[in-house]
Structures are given as structure tokens and as C-alpha cells.
Coordinates of C-alpha atoms in Angstrom, one line a residue:
M14 CA 120.2 40.7 -23.7
T15 CA 120.4 40.2 -27.4
N16 CA 117.6 40.2 -29.9
Q17 CA 117.9 37.9 -32.9
R18 CA 115.2 38.4 -35.5
S19 CA 114.2 35.4 -37.5
N20 CA 114.5 35.6 -41.3
H21 CA 111.8 33.0 -41.6
K22 CA 109.1 34.3 -44.1
I23 CA 105.8 32.7 -44.7
P24 CA 104.5 32.5 -48.3
R25 CA 100.9 32.7 -46.9
R26 CA 101.6 36.2 -45.7
T27 CA 100.9 37.5 -49.2
F28 CA 97.7 39.5 -48.9
L29 CA 94.6 37.4 -48.7
K30 CA 91.4 39.3 -49.5
V31 CA 88.2 37.7 -48.3
C32 CA 84.9 39.4 -47.6
A33 CA 83.9 38.2 -44.2
A34 CA 80.6 40.0 -44.2
A35 CA 79.2 37.4 -46.6
A36 CA 79.8 34.7 -44.0
A37 CA 78.0 36.7 -41.2
A38 CA 74.8 35.3 -39.8
G39 CA 72.6 38.1 -41.0
L40 CA 72.4 41.6 -39.5
T41 CA 69.6 40.8 -37.1
A42 CA 71.3 42.7 -34.2
C43 CA 71.1 46.0 -35.9
G44 CA 67.8 45.3 -37.8
K45 CA 69.3 46.2 -41.2
T46 CA 67.8 44.7 -44.3
Q47 CA 70.3 46.1 -46.7
A48 CA 72.3 43.4 -48.5
A49 CA 75.9 43.2 -47.1
A50 CA 77.3 43.4 -50.6
A51 CA 75.7 46.8 -51.1
L52 CA 77.4 48.3 -48.1
P53 CA 80.6 50.4 -48.3
E54 CA 83.5 48.2 -47.4
L55 CA 86.3 48.6 -44.8
T56 CA 89.5 46.6 -44.9
V57 CA 90.7 45.1 -41.7
G58 CA 94.4 44.2 -41.4
S59 CA 95.1 41.3 -39.1
D60 CA 97.5 38.4 -38.4
S61 CA 96.7 34.7 -38.2
Y62 CA 96.3 34.5 -34.4
P63 CA 93.8 31.8 -33.2
P64 CA 91.3 32.0 -31.7
F65 CA 91.0 35.7 -32.7
V66 CA 91.7 35.3 -36.4
Y67 CA 92.4 32.2 -38.4
L68 CA 91.4 30.5 -41.6
S69 CA 88.7 27.9 -41.5
N70 CA 88.9 24.6 -43.4
D71 CA 87.5 26.4 -46.5
S72 CA 90.1 29.2 -46.1
T73 CA 87.6 31.7 -44.9
P74 CA 88.8 34.1 -42.1
T75 CA 87.0 33.3 -38.8
G76 CA 87.5 33.8 -35.1
I77 CA 86.6 36.1 -32.3
D78 CA 87.8 39.3 -34.0
V79 CA 86.4 38.4 -37.4
D80 CA 82.9 37.9 -35.8
I81 CA 83.1 41.1 -33.7
A82 CA 84.4 43.1 -36.6
T83 CA 81.7 41.8 -39.0
E84 CA 78.9 42.5 -36.5
A85 CA 80.2 45.9 -35.2
F86 CA 80.9 47.4 -38.6
A87 CA 77.5 46.0 -40.0
R88 CA 75.8 48.0 -37.2
M89 CA 77.8 51.0 -38.4
G90 CA 76.7 50.5 -42.0
Y91 CA 79.8 48.8 -43.4
A92 CA 80.9 45.4 -44.9
V93 CA 84.2 43.9 -43.8
Q94 CA 87.1 42.6 -45.8
I95 CA 89.8 40.8 -43.8
E96 CA 93.4 40.9 -45.0
I97 CA 96.0 38.7 -43.5
I98 CA 99.0 41.0 -43.4
D99 CA 102.7 41.1 -42.6
W100 CA 102.2 42.0 -38.9
E101 CA 105.5 43.8 -38.8
Q102 CA 104.2 46.2 -41.5
K103 CA 100.9 47.0 -39.8
T104 CA 101.6 50.6 -38.9
N105 CA 102.9 51.4 -42.4
L106 CA 99.8 49.8 -43.9
V107 CA 97.3 51.7 -41.8
E108 CA 99.1 55.0 -42.2
S109 CA 99.3 54.6 -46.0
G110 CA 95.6 53.7 -46.3
A111 CA 96.2 50.2 -47.6
I112 CA 94.0 49.0 -44.7
D113 CA 91.4 50.9 -42.7
C114 CA 92.4 49.6 -39.3
I115 CA 94.5 47.1 -37.4
W116 CA 92.5 44.4 -35.6
G117 CA 93.9 41.2 -34.2
C118 CA 94.2 40.8 -30.4
F119 CA 96.1 44.1 -30.5
S120 CA 97.2 45.4 -27.0
M121 CA 96.6 49.1 -26.4
D122 CA 98.9 49.4 -23.4
G123 CA 101.9 51.6 -24.2
R124 CA 100.6 52.3 -27.7
E125 CA 98.0 54.9 -26.8
Q126 CA 99.7 57.8 -28.6
L127 CA 100.6 55.8 -31.7
Y128 CA 97.1 55.3 -33.1
R129 CA 93.5 56.4 -32.8
W130 CA 92.0 53.6 -30.7
A131 CA 88.5 52.0 -30.6
G132 CA 88.0 50.1 -27.4
P133 CA 89.1 48.3 -25.4
Y134 CA 86.6 45.7 -26.3
M135 CA 88.2 42.8 -24.4
T136 CA 90.9 42.2 -21.8
S137 CA 93.9 40.0 -22.2
R138 CA 96.6 38.5 -20.1
Q139 CA 100.1 38.5 -21.5
V140 CA 101.8 35.5 -19.9
V141 CA 104.9 33.3 -20.0
A142 CA 104.6 29.6 -20.8
V143 CA 107.2 26.8 -20.2
N144 CA 107.2 23.1 -20.8
A145 CA 105.3 21.2 -18.1
D146 CA 108.4 19.6 -16.6
S147 CA 110.4 22.9 -16.5
G148 CA 111.8 24.0 -13.2
I149 CA 110.7 27.6 -14.0
E150 CA 107.9 28.5 -11.6
T151 CA 108.0 32.3 -11.4
L152 CA 109.2 35.2 -13.5
A153 CA 112.3 35.4 -11.2
D154 CA 113.3 31.9 -12.4
L155 CA 113.8 33.2 -15.9
A156 CA 117.3 34.5 -15.0
G157 CA 119.8 33.4 -17.6
K158 CA 117.2 31.6 -19.6
T159 CA 116.3 31.9 -23.3
M160 CA 113.0 33.5 -24.1
M161 CA 111.3 33.5 -27.5
V162 CA 108.6 36.0 -28.5
Q163 CA 106.8 37.1 -31.7
S164 CA 108.3 40.3 -33.1
T165 CA 106.6 43.7 -32.7
T166 CA 104.4 42.3 -29.9
K167 CA 104.0 43.5 -26.3
P168 CA 106.1 40.6 -24.8
E169 CA 109.0 41.5 -27.1
E170 CA 108.8 45.1 -25.9
I171 CA 108.6 44.1 -22.2
F172 CA 111.6 41.7 -22.4
L173 CA 113.8 44.0 -24.5
A174 CA 113.1 47.1 -22.5
G175 CA 114.4 45.5 -19.3
T176 CA 112.5 48.0 -17.1
D177 CA 110.2 45.6 -15.3
P178 CA 111.7 45.0 -11.9
R179 CA 110.1 41.5 -11.7
I180 CA 112.0 40.3 -14.7
P181 CA 115.7 39.3 -14.2
Q182 CA 118.5 39.4 -16.7
L183 CA 117.7 36.8 -19.3
G184 CA 120.4 34.8 -21.3
E185 CA 118.8 35.7 -24.6
V186 CA 115.6 37.0 -26.2
L187 CA 114.8 35.7 -29.6
S188 CA 112.1 37.2 -31.9
T189 CA 110.4 35.5 -34.8
E190 CA 107.8 36.9 -37.2
D191 CA 105.9 33.6 -37.2
R192 CA 104.2 33.0 -33.9
S193 CA 104.0 29.2 -34.5
V194 CA 107.8 29.0 -34.6
Q195 CA 108.1 30.1 -30.9
Y196 CA 105.8 27.3 -29.8
A197 CA 107.6 24.7 -31.9
M198 CA 110.9 25.9 -30.4
L199 CA 109.6 25.5 -26.9
N200 CA 108.0 22.2 -27.6
C201 CA 111.4 20.9 -28.8
G202 CA 113.3 22.3 -25.9
Y203 CA 115.3 24.8 -28.0
V204 CA 114.2 27.7 -25.8
D205 CA 113.2 27.8 -22.1
A206 CA 110.1 29.9 -22.4
V207 CA 107.7 31.8 -24.7
A208 CA 105.4 34.8 -24.0
A209 CA 102.2 35.7 -25.7
H210 CA 98.5 36.3 -25.1
E211 CA 97.2 33.6 -22.7
T212 CA 94.3 32.8 -25.0
A213 CA 96.6 32.2 -28.0
I214 CA 98.8 29.9 -25.9
L215 CA 95.8 27.9 -24.7
Q216 CA 94.5 27.6 -28.2
Y217 CA 97.8 26.2 -29.4
M218 CA 98.0 23.7 -26.6
Q219 CA 94.5 22.5 -27.5
D220 CA 95.1 22.4 -31.2
C221 CA 98.6 20.7 -31.1
N222 CA 98.2 18.7 -27.9
A223 CA 101.2 20.6 -26.4
N224 CA 102.1 20.1 -22.8
F225 CA 102.9 23.6 -21.7
R226 CA 102.5 25.3 -18.3
I227 CA 101.6 28.9 -17.9
L228 CA 103.2 30.8 -15.1
E229 CA 100.6 32.2 -12.6
E230 CA 102.0 35.8 -12.6
P231 CA 101.1 37.6 -15.8
L232 CA 103.5 39.9 -17.6
L233 CA 100.6 42.3 -18.2
V234 CA 96.9 42.5 -18.1
T235 CA 95.8 44.9 -20.8
G236 CA 92.9 45.9 -23.0
I237 CA 92.8 45.0 -26.6
G238 CA 91.4 47.4 -29.2
V239 CA 91.2 48.4 -32.8
A240 CA 93.9 50.8 -34.2
F241 CA 93.2 53.5 -36.8
A242 CA 95.8 55.9 -38.2
L243 CA 96.4 59.1 -36.3
N244 CA 95.5 61.1 -39.5
D245 CA 92.2 59.2 -39.9
T246 CA 89.5 61.8 -39.2
R247 CA 86.5 59.8 -40.2
G248 CA 85.5 59.3 -36.6
L249 CA 85.3 55.5 -37.0
D250 CA 87.3 55.0 -33.8
E251 CA 84.7 56.9 -31.7
Q252 CA 81.8 55.3 -33.4
L253 CA 83.2 51.8 -33.0
T254 CA 83.9 52.3 -29.3
K255 CA 80.2 53.2 -28.8
T256 CA 79.2 50.2 -30.8
F257 CA 81.3 47.9 -28.6
A258 CA 79.5 49.3 -25.6
A259 CA 76.2 48.6 -27.1
M260 CA 77.3 45.0 -28.0
R261 CA 78.3 44.4 -24.4
A262 CA 75.1 45.8 -23.1
D263 CA 72.8 43.6 -25.4
G264 CA 74.9 40.4 -24.8
T265 CA 76.3 40.1 -28.3
M266 CA 79.9 40.3 -27.2
K267 CA 79.3 37.6 -24.6
Q268 CA 77.7 35.4 -27.2
I269 CA 80.5 35.8 -29.8
V270 CA 83.4 35.3 -27.3
G271 CA 81.5 32.4 -25.7
K272 CA 81.7 30.6 -29.1
Y273 CA 85.4 30.4 -28.8
L274 CA 86.4 30.7 -25.1
P275 CA 84.9 29.3 -21.8
D276 CA 83.9 31.8 -19.2
P277 CA 83.6 34.7 -21.7
E278 CA 82.6 37.3 -19.0
K279 CA 86.1 37.5 -17.6
Y280 CA 87.4 38.7 -21.0
L281 CA 84.8 41.4 -21.2
E282 CA 85.6 43.2 -17.9
V283 CA 87.1 46.2 -19.7
D284 CA 85.7 48.7 -17.1
A285 CA 88.0 47.1 -14.5
L286 CA 91.1 48.0 -16.4
E287 CA 93.3 50.8 -15.1
P288 CA 92.9 54.0 -17.0

């Protein structure tokens, strides 16, 4: 297999600094009366990845992860600033201290030793999508086909590693920095399949009226979490994990996820994940 990285760069990937805490619906869940602007601020680095993180019509970051981050950190005594970052530079940014954590539908599986993790706070299925009229029905049918993935993501790792016995030899694996490119390439028939988080594919299909079909067998079912640098000794990862548990227990997680996805309970079954 060959890996061809796209040189496509997006001007919008310059840092965008917006304080998401100001858009939060109060701090009622934690009973805090302190103004959000007076709280110490944490910078969250993320990618544009609907429905987890995206810009609303007024260019304000919104989505599942924005809402969870705002609420969770508020309970911990922090305000939140969301930065849309170059996702390929996420590790360098968190290790340098340019951002406090990486948060954006980020799969923990296989990366456990690379960061200090908070979570998992949700589960996610990494899946393959094809055009509705494609003859590809199973992972085995991908033999000799062209697959496109977003660079530095779990699907890219899976297809380039070639260690999953369910996956045959593909004709080519293409990587792109911009996730929207892979969907456009599939929609136009330039590639045979794409792979990504199921929720992101479903969101794209809804937003762009795309006629894709998701294969039944997932590539991976994984937990998604929040990554802090290994040299970060503030204890925020442990505190955030406890806050996630409290938000599941009091129904806040279900309420937030339910704003964006149907059947939110199935995305919160983190205890069922294999250790």
C-alpha cells in the first residue's frame, strides 16, 4: 500500500481563539455563582469535526465536545478557550504548552502511553463508508480498492499498519489533512471508500445530503477521551475523569449528547469497553 499525503492546506486552520465559556448556559450544574470571565482559563485544542466541534453561524465553536468541555471545566473551576488547530500538530502543541489539552473526538485506543488521558467519556465506532450503489459490502470486499482517510487518525493507522486480518491488501491508501476532502472524493467516485468516526460520517451525510452506506462491521469500537501532555503534573486528567463520571451519573452527559445525536445512551456505555 502507498500513502499519499495531501498538500491541501486550509486558511481557516490559523488559530481561532474564542472563549466558549461565555456561551455556556450558566453553571447551574455545579452551583457556582462566580462569573465565568473571572475563572482561570484553559485552552482546548481541537479540529473542526461535526458534531463534536464546529463553528456556528456566528463563528462560535459549538458541538458535543465544546458543551462537555465547558461544563466539565466549569465544575472544576476553569473557563474554556477553544482553539481550532492544525490537527497534525496536536502533540507538539500540547507538549509545548501552547494548548492545555487535545479534545476533539480523539480515540484513546493504541495511544494510551502517548498522553495523560481523561476518560473515556464516550464510545465511538470507527467505520468504513462507501457510495450507496457500491458493490462493497464487507471489509473483505476492499481488496484492491482505494481508501481515503484523514491524516493522523485511527483509520489511517489501521489501514497503513496492515495488521488487521480482516482487512485485505488495498490498492491504495490516500491521506488528507482536511476531512471534508475525503467525503468529496468519495461522493465524486474518485475513491472507493472512506473511514472515520461513524458519527462524523452520519453528520456529513445529513448536512450535505450525501448518499453513503456504512458497512456493518466496524473497524474499531473505542473510547474517546481528552489528552494531556505526559509532563503535565497538574492532575487535571484525573480530576476531569472524575468529573465525567459525575456528569454521567447526574444525567448531564446524556442531556448534552442528546442535543446532537439520537439515542445518546449508546454513546455513553464506556463501562462496557474492553480495558
